[in-house]
Amino acid sequence: MDLMDKIVSLCKRRGFVYPGSEIYGGLSNSWDFGPLGVEVKNNFKNLWWRNFVHRREDILGLDSALIMNSKVWEASGHVEGFSDPLRECQNCHIRLRQDVIDEFNFEQSTCLKSKDKKHSWGEIKQFNLMFKTHIGSVEDSSTIVYLRPETAQGMFVDFKNVLSSFPRNLPFGIAQIGKAFRNEITTGNFLFRLRELEQMEIEYFISPPKTDADWLKHFELWRSEMWKWFEIVGIDKDKVHEHEIPDGERAHYSKRTIDFEFDYPFGLKELYGLAYRTDFDLNRHQDYSGQDLSYKDSEAGESIIPHVIEPTWGVDRTFLAILLSSYFEDGKRVLLKLKPQIAPYKIAVFPLVANKNELIAKAKDLYLRLKSKFTTVWDDRGNIGKRYFSQDEIGTPWCVTIDYETIKDESVTVRDRDTTKQIRIKIDSLTDYFAKLLDG
Ligand code: GAP
């Protein structure tokens, strides 16, 4: 089994990620985060929020609507330009993106309808990736709305609102975590390219630069913040490579973009992005809305349109990169070396044997105490070795065993996931012990 198959299988078996709508035969490219998956996802989204919103004074949070006035997407350029070049085989009617045809050399490959024929690719057509729907009961062109394809625009549209509630000097940023939707033509590779995805984005507003050095300074600061994030969250930095997007290949709004690519088992592909969006978005929204979106610069005494540096992180790709970075096989055991802050359970509590009332009562008591402070799981199935292996596979950093010694001296065994080393600790000092480890 290759690594991706192992990860997909572990995710399903242990409740991290299930195929979406499975009892109805599934739905292409749809996945549900199970009880452990949602814990991991919430853990790193909370870390992100703490790191970029709570710990800083220059960034404020937002949670804007998913469905916005259609003019937003006209102004942003998505109605006109958020499309992929698509070609359809005239025989079997499969549709593929041009870059996929090139990458896998499908130009010359056999048609799905007939083994004797090659694909006969039609003209390139632009296919808009936004999901369209209608608002209200009338379905005509005046009621068309789109599911947002990026969270970014909410932050531009609310720029003035945020600024008037929270007057700030430049530079300052707005951060948002939320779902976005893209009707991707070519999906696959598990969580890599989804139609329903989630993003963590920051729009960082800076003064209009007088020289390139003025915006580069902020761009470089965000570049280093993004490298630090890999460490915070436990993504293997050796597998991350920067890719400078050349002129002509960048999104319409960007003067510079760096992709942070990850070495997935299926190739080196985008994980995150960092872009200098200039004043494109605020200018366009000012033009299309007719509202004044300028910022009054108190020092210069003039009104200006701020420029924007945008670091962006995909939630689903973060999830995938974390799992790929933490999956290890060690003899018979499989372990996820998740950072303790990311692990779905921090602690597992076991009674040494499951049929001794005294041990069980003591273990249950400790379990409830720990559970009130940390995400903790109880396990009394099978033998202790199997329980360790089972917790290793879902990344639980510490297992606590209550045994006969505990009754005598109020101490327990704490076993470390990565080293498998065991130490004895007094029950009364356990909370402090784990709190310190998690803080670190
Ligand atoms: N606001 C800028 C923006 O949306 P993007 O590069 O199109 O830029 C940002 O998307 C991030 O969102 C990507 O780096 C990636 O992590 C994630 N992402 C984009 N499309 C995705 C998809 N179809 N499935 C999963 N994640 C995706």
JSON list of N, CA and C in Angstrom, two decimals, residues 315-359:
[
{"chain": "A", "resi": 315, "resn": "VAL", "atom": "N", "xyz": [-7.06, 25.00, 4.88]},
{"chain": "A", "resi": 315, "resn": "VAL", "atom": "CA", "xyz": [-7.26, 24.17, 6.08]},
{"chain": "A", "resi": 315, "resn": "VAL", "atom": "C", "xyz": [-7.09, 22.68, 5.73]},
{"chain": "A", "resi": 316, "resn": "ASP", "atom": "N", "xyz": [-7.71, 22.27, 4.62]},
{"chain": "A", "resi": 316, "resn": "ASP", "atom": "CA", "xyz": [-7.70, 20.85, 4.28]},
{"chain": "A", "resi": 316, "resn": "ASP", "atom": "C", "xyz": [-6.30, 20.37, 3.90]},
{"chain": "A", "resi": 317, "resn": "ARG", "atom": "N", "xyz": [-5.57, 21.25, 3.20]},
{"chain": "A", "resi": 317, "resn": "ARG", "atom": "CA", "xyz": [-4.20, 20.87, 2.84]},
{"chain": "A", "resi": 317, "resn": "ARG", "atom": "C", "xyz": [-3.30, 20.89, 4.07]},
{"chain": "A", "resi": 318, "resn": "THR", "atom": "N", "xyz": [-3.60, 21.76, 5.03]},
{"chain": "A", "resi": 318, "resn": "THR", "atom": "CA", "xyz": [-2.85, 21.76, 6.30]},
{"chain": "A", "resi": 318, "resn": "THR", "atom": "C", "xyz": [-3.06, 20.41, 6.98]},
{"chain": "A", "resi": 319, "resn": "PHE", "atom": "N", "xyz": [-4.31, 19.98, 7.02]},
{"chain": "A", "resi": 319, "resn": "PHE", "atom": "CA", "xyz": [-4.65, 18.70, 7.66]},
{"chain": "A", "resi": 319, "resn": "PHE", "atom": "C", "xyz": [-3.86, 17.56, 7.00]},
{"chain": "A", "resi": 320, "resn": "LEU", "atom": "N", "xyz": [-3.86, 17.56, 5.67]},
{"chain": "A", "resi": 320, "resn": "LEU", "atom": "CA", "xyz": [-3.16, 16.51, 4.93]},
{"chain": "A", "resi": 320, "resn": "LEU", "atom": "C", "xyz": [-1.64, 16.57, 5.18]},
{"chain": "A", "resi": 321, "resn": "ALA", "atom": "N", "xyz": [-1.09, 17.77, 5.14]},
{"chain": "A", "resi": 321, "resn": "ALA", "atom": "CA", "xyz": [0.36, 17.91, 5.32]},
{"chain": "A", "resi": 321, "resn": "ALA", "atom": "C", "xyz": [0.77, 17.52, 6.75]},
{"chain": "A", "resi": 322, "resn": "ILE", "atom": "N", "xyz": [-0.09, 17.82, 7.73]},
{"chain": "A", "resi": 322, "resn": "ILE", "atom": "CA", "xyz": [0.22, 17.42, 9.12]},
{"chain": "A", "resi": 322, "resn": "ILE", "atom": "C", "xyz": [0.25, 15.89, 9.21]},
{"chain": "A", "resi": 323, "resn": "LEU", "atom": "N", "xyz": [-0.77, 15.25, 8.65]},
{"chain": "A", "resi": 323, "resn": "LEU", "atom": "CA", "xyz": [-0.80, 13.78, 8.73]},
{"chain": "A", "resi": 323, "resn": "LEU", "atom": "C", "xyz": [0.39, 13.17, 8.00]},
{"chain": "A", "resi": 324, "resn": "LEU", "atom": "N", "xyz": [0.71, 13.70, 6.82]},
{"chain": "A", "resi": 324, "resn": "LEU", "atom": "CA", "xyz": [1.83, 13.14, 6.06]},
{"chain": "A", "resi": 324, "resn": "LEU", "atom": "C", "xyz": [3.16, 13.38, 6.78]},
{"chain": "A", "resi": 325, "resn": "SER", "atom": "N", "xyz": [3.25, 14.47, 7.52]},
{"chain": "A", "resi": 325, "resn": "SER", "atom": "CA", "xyz": [4.49, 14.77, 8.25]},
{"chain": "A", "resi": 325, "resn": "SER", "atom": "C", "xyz": [4.62, 13.94, 9.51]},
{"chain": "A", "resi": 326, "resn": "SER", "atom": "N", "xyz": [3.48, 13.46, 10.03]},
{"chain": "A", "resi": 326, "resn": "SER", "atom": "CA", "xyz": [3.57, 12.80, 11.34]},
{"chain": "A", "resi": 326, "resn": "SER", "atom": "C", "xyz": [3.39, 11.28, 11.29]},
{"chain": "A", "resi": 327, "resn": "TYR", "atom": "N", "xyz": [3.15, 10.75, 10.09]},
{"chain": "A", "resi": 327, "resn": "TYR", "atom": "CA", "xyz": [2.93, 9.30, 9.97]},
{"chain": "A", "resi": 327, "resn": "TYR", "atom": "C", "xyz": [4.26, 8.54, 9.98]},
{"chain": "A", "resi": 328, "resn": "PHE", "atom": "N", "xyz": [4.40, 7.61, 10.91]},
{"chain": "A", "resi": 328, "resn": "PHE", "atom": "CA", "xyz": [5.61, 6.78, 10.99]},
{"chain": "A", "resi": 328, "resn": "PHE", "atom": "C", "xyz": [5.24, 5.34, 11.25]},
{"chain": "A", "resi": 329, "resn": "GLU", "atom": "N", "xyz": [6.07, 4.44, 10.75]},
{"chain": "A", "resi": 329, "resn": "GLU", "atom": "CA", "xyz": [5.92, 3.02, 11.08]},
{"chain": "A", "resi": 329, "resn": "GLU", "atom": "C", "xyz": [7.17, 2.62, 11.84]},
{"chain": "A", "resi": 330, "resn": "ASP", "atom": "N", "xyz": [6.97, 1.97, 13.00]},
{"chain": "A", "resi": 330, "resn": "ASP", "atom": "CA", "xyz": [8.10, 1.63, 13.85]},
{"chain": "A", "resi": 330, "resn": "ASP", "atom": "C", "xyz": [7.89, 0.17, 14.28]},
{"chain": "A", "resi": 331, "resn": "GLY", "atom": "N", "xyz": [8.54, -0.76, 13.57]},
{"chain": "A", "resi": 331, "resn": "GLY", "atom": "CA", "xyz": [8.28, -2.17, 13.82]},
{"chain": "A", "resi": 331, "resn": "GLY", "atom": "C", "xyz": [6.82, -2.46, 13.53]},
{"chain": "A", "resi": 332, "resn": "LYS", "atom": "N", "xyz": [6.14, -3.00, 14.55]},
{"chain": "A", "resi": 332, "resn": "LYS", "atom": "CA", "xyz": [4.73, -3.35, 14.33]},
{"chain": "A", "resi": 332, "resn": "LYS", "atom": "C", "xyz": [3.79, -2.17, 14.53]},
{"chain": "A", "resi": 333, "resn": "ARG", "atom": "N", "xyz": [4.32, -1.11, 15.15]},
{"chain": "A", "resi": 333, "resn": "ARG", "atom": "CA", "xyz": [3.37, -0.04, 15.47]},
{"chain": "A", "resi": 333, "resn": "ARG", "atom": "C", "xyz": [3.37, 1.06, 14.41]},
{"chain": "A", "resi": 334, "resn": "VAL", "atom": "N", "xyz": [2.19, 1.63, 14.23]},
{"chain": "A", "resi": 334, "resn": "VAL", "atom": "CA", "xyz": [2.03, 2.81, 13.38]},
{"chain": "A", "resi": 334, "resn": "VAL", "atom": "C", "xyz": [1.82, 3.96, 14.33]},
{"chain": "A", "resi": 335, "resn": "LEU", "atom": "N", "xyz": [2.53, 5.07, 14.11]},
{"chain": "A", "resi": 335, "resn": "LEU", "atom": "CA", "xyz": [2.25, 6.19, 15.01]},
{"chain": "A", "resi": 335, "resn": "LEU", "atom": "C", "xyz": [2.13, 7.49, 14.27]},
{"chain": "A", "resi": 336, "resn": "LEU", "atom": "N", "xyz": [1.26, 8.34, 14.79]},
{"chain": "A", "resi": 336, "resn": "LEU", "atom": "CA", "xyz": [1.16, 9.70, 14.30]},
{"chain": "A", "resi": 336, "resn": "LEU", "atom": "C", "xyz": [1.88, 10.57, 15.33]},
{"chain": "A", "resi": 337, "resn": "LYS", "atom": "N", "xyz": [3.04, 11.11, 14.92]},
{"chain": "A", "resi": 337, "resn": "LYS", "atom": "CA", "xyz": [3.78, 11.96, 15.86]},
{"chain": "A", "resi": 337, "resn": "LYS", "atom": "C", "xyz": [3.23, 13.38, 15.80]},
{"chain": "A", "resi": 338, "resn": "LEU", "atom": "N", "xyz": [1.97, 13.52, 16.16]},
{"chain": "A", "resi": 338, "resn": "LEU", "atom": "CA", "xyz": [1.34, 14.84, 16.13]},
{"chain": "A", "resi": 338, "resn": "LEU", "atom": "C", "xyz": [1.87, 15.68, 17.28]},
{"chain": "A", "resi": 339, "resn": "LYS", "atom": "N", "xyz": [1.98, 16.97, 17.06]},
{"chain": "A", "resi": 339, "resn": "LYS", "atom": "CA", "xyz": [2.31, 17.86, 18.17]},
{"chain": "A", "resi": 339, "resn": "LYS", "atom": "C", "xyz": [1.21, 17.70, 19.22]},
{"chain": "A", "resi": 340, "resn": "PRO", "atom": "N", "xyz": [1.57, 17.68, 20.50]},
{"chain": "A", "resi": 340, "resn": "PRO", "atom": "CA", "xyz": [0.53, 17.51, 21.52]},
{"chain": "A", "resi": 340, "resn": "PRO", "atom": "C", "xyz": [-0.64, 18.49, 21.37]},
{"chain": "A", "resi": 341, "resn": "GLN", "atom": "N", "xyz": [-0.34, 19.75, 20.97]},
{"chain": "A", "resi": 341, "resn": "GLN", "atom": "CA", "xyz": [-1.43, 20.73, 20.82]},
{"chain": "A", "resi": 341, "resn": "GLN", "atom": "C", "xyz": [-2.38, 20.36, 19.68]},
{"chain": "A", "resi": 342, "resn": "ILE", "atom": "N", "xyz": [-1.89, 19.56, 18.74]},
{"chain": "A", "resi": 342, "resn": "ILE", "atom": "CA", "xyz": [-2.69, 19.20, 17.57]},
{"chain": "A", "resi": 342, "resn": "ILE", "atom": "C", "xyz": [-3.42, 17.86, 17.78]},
{"chain": "A", "resi": 343, "resn": "ALA", "atom": "N", "xyz": [-2.85, 17.00, 18.62]},
{"chain": "A", "resi": 343, "resn": "ALA", "atom": "CA", "xyz": [-3.40, 15.64, 18.79]},
{"chain": "A", "resi": 343, "resn": "ALA", "atom": "C", "xyz": [-4.87, 15.71, 19.25]},
{"chain": "A", "resi": 344, "resn": "PRO", "atom": "N", "xyz": [-5.73, 14.81, 18.72]},
{"chain": "A", "resi": 344, "resn": "PRO", "atom": "CA", "xyz": [-7.14, 14.86, 19.11]},
{"chain": "A", "resi": 344, "resn": "PRO", "atom": "C", "xyz": [-7.34, 14.58, 20.60]},
{"chain": "A", "resi": 345, "resn": "TYR", "atom": "N", "xyz": [-6.64, 13.57, 21.13]},
{"chain": "A", "resi": 345, "resn": "TYR", "atom": "CA", "xyz": [-6.64, 13.34, 22.58]},
{"chain": "A", "resi": 345, "resn": "TYR", "atom": "C", "xyz": [-5.24, 13.63, 23.08]},
{"chain": "A", "resi": 346, "resn": "LYS", "atom": "N", "xyz": [-5.15, 14.27, 24.22]},
{"chain": "A", "resi": 346, "resn": "LYS", "atom": "CA", "xyz": [-3.84, 14.53, 24.80]},
{"chain": "A", "resi": 346, "resn": "LYS", "atom": "C", "xyz": [-3.42, 13.33, 25.66]},
{"chain": "A", "resi": 347, "resn": "ILE", "atom": "N", "xyz": [-4.41, 12.74, 26.33]},
{"chain": "A", "resi": 347, "resn": "ILE", "atom": "CA", "xyz": [-4.09, 11.69, 27.31]},
{"chain": "A", "resi": 347, "resn": "ILE", "atom": "C", "xyz": [-5.08, 10.54, 27.17]},
{"chain": "A", "resi": 348, "resn": "ALA", "atom": "N", "xyz": [-4.56, 9.30, 27.31]},
{"chain": "A", "resi": 348, "resn": "ALA", "atom": "CA", "xyz": [-5.44, 8.13, 27.41]},
{"chain": "A", "resi": 348, "resn": "ALA", "atom": "C", "xyz": [-5.25, 7.55, 28.81]},
{"chain": "A", "resi": 349, "resn": "VAL", "atom": "N", "xyz": [-6.34, 7.16, 29.44]},
{"chain": "A", "resi": 349, "resn": "VAL", "atom": "CA", "xyz": [-6.25, 6.60, 30.80]},
{"chain": "A", "resi": 349, "resn": "VAL", "atom": "C", "xyz": [-6.69, 5.13, 30.75]},
{"chain": "A", "resi": 350, "resn": "PHE", "atom": "N", "xyz": [-5.84, 4.25, 31.30]},
{"chain": "A", "resi": 350, "resn": "PHE", "atom": "CA", "xyz": [-6.16, 2.82, 31.32]},
{"chain": "A", "resi": 350, "resn": "PHE", "atom": "C", "xyz": [-6.09, 2.27, 32.74]},
{"chain": "A", "resi": 351, "resn": "PRO", "atom": "N", "xyz": [-7.05, 1.43, 33.13]},
{"chain": "A", "resi": 351, "resn": "PRO", "atom": "CA", "xyz": [-6.80, 0.58, 34.31]},
{"chain": "A", "resi": 351, "resn": "PRO", "atom": "C", "xyz": [-5.96, -0.60, 33.81]},
{"chain": "A", "resi": 352, "resn": "LEU", "atom": "N", "xyz": [-4.98, -1.04, 34.60]},
{"chain": "A", "resi": 352, "resn": "LEU", "atom": "CA", "xyz": [-4.09, -2.12, 34.12]},
{"chain": "A", "resi": 352, "resn": "LEU", "atom": "C", "xyz": [-4.89, -3.35, 33.68]},
{"chain": "A", "resi": 353, "resn": "VAL", "atom": "N", "xyz": [-5.85, -3.74, 34.52]},
{"chain": "A", "resi": 353, "resn": "VAL", "atom": "CA", "xyz": [-6.75, -4.82, 34.13]},
{"chain": "A", "resi": 353, "resn": "VAL", "atom": "C", "xyz": [-8.19, -4.30, 34.29]},
{"chain": "A", "resi": 354, "resn": "ALA", "atom": "N", "xyz": [-9.08, -4.90, 33.47]},
{"chain": "A", "resi": 354, "resn": "ALA", "atom": "CA", "xyz": [-10.43, -4.33, 33.43]},
{"chain": "A", "resi": 354, "resn": "ALA", "atom": "C", "xyz": [-11.40, -5.02, 34.37]},
{"chain": "A", "resi": 355, "resn": "ASN", "atom": "N", "xyz": [-10.89, -5.96, 35.20]},
{"chain": "A", "resi": 355, "resn": "ASN", "atom": "CA", "xyz": [-11.84, -6.68, 36.05]},
{"chain": "A", "resi": 355, "resn": "ASN", "atom": "C", "xyz": [-11.55, -6.52, 37.54]},
{"chain": "A", "resi": 356, "resn": "LYS", "atom": "N", "xyz": [-10.81, -5.50, 37.89]},
{"chain": "A", "resi": 356, "resn": "LYS", "atom": "CA", "xyz": [-10.54, -5.25, 39.31]},
{"chain": "A", "resi": 356, "resn": "LYS", "atom": "C", "xyz": [-11.23, -3.94, 39.69]},
{"chain": "A", "resi": 357, "resn": "ASN", "atom": "N", "xyz": [-12.30, -4.07, 40.50]},
{"chain": "A", "resi": 357, "resn": "ASN", "atom": "CA", "xyz": [-13.11, -2.89, 40.81]},
{"chain": "A", "resi": 357, "resn": "ASN", "atom": "C", "xyz": [-12.32, -1.75, 41.42]},
{"chain": "A", "resi": 358, "resn": "GLU", "atom": "N", "xyz": [-11.36, -2.12, 42.28]},
{"chain": "A", "resi": 358, "resn": "GLU", "atom": "CA", "xyz": [-10.59, -1.08, 42.96]},
{"chain": "A", "resi": 358, "resn": "GLU", "atom": "C", "xyz": [-9.79, -0.25, 41.94]},
{"chain": "A", "resi": 359, "resn": "LEU", "atom": "N", "xyz": [-9.17, -0.96, 41.00]},
{"chain": "A", "resi": 359, "resn": "LEU", "atom": "CA", "xyz": [-8.37, -0.27, 39.96]},
{"chain": "A", "resi": 359, "resn": "LEU", "atom": "C", "xyz": [-9.27, 0.58, 39.07]}
]
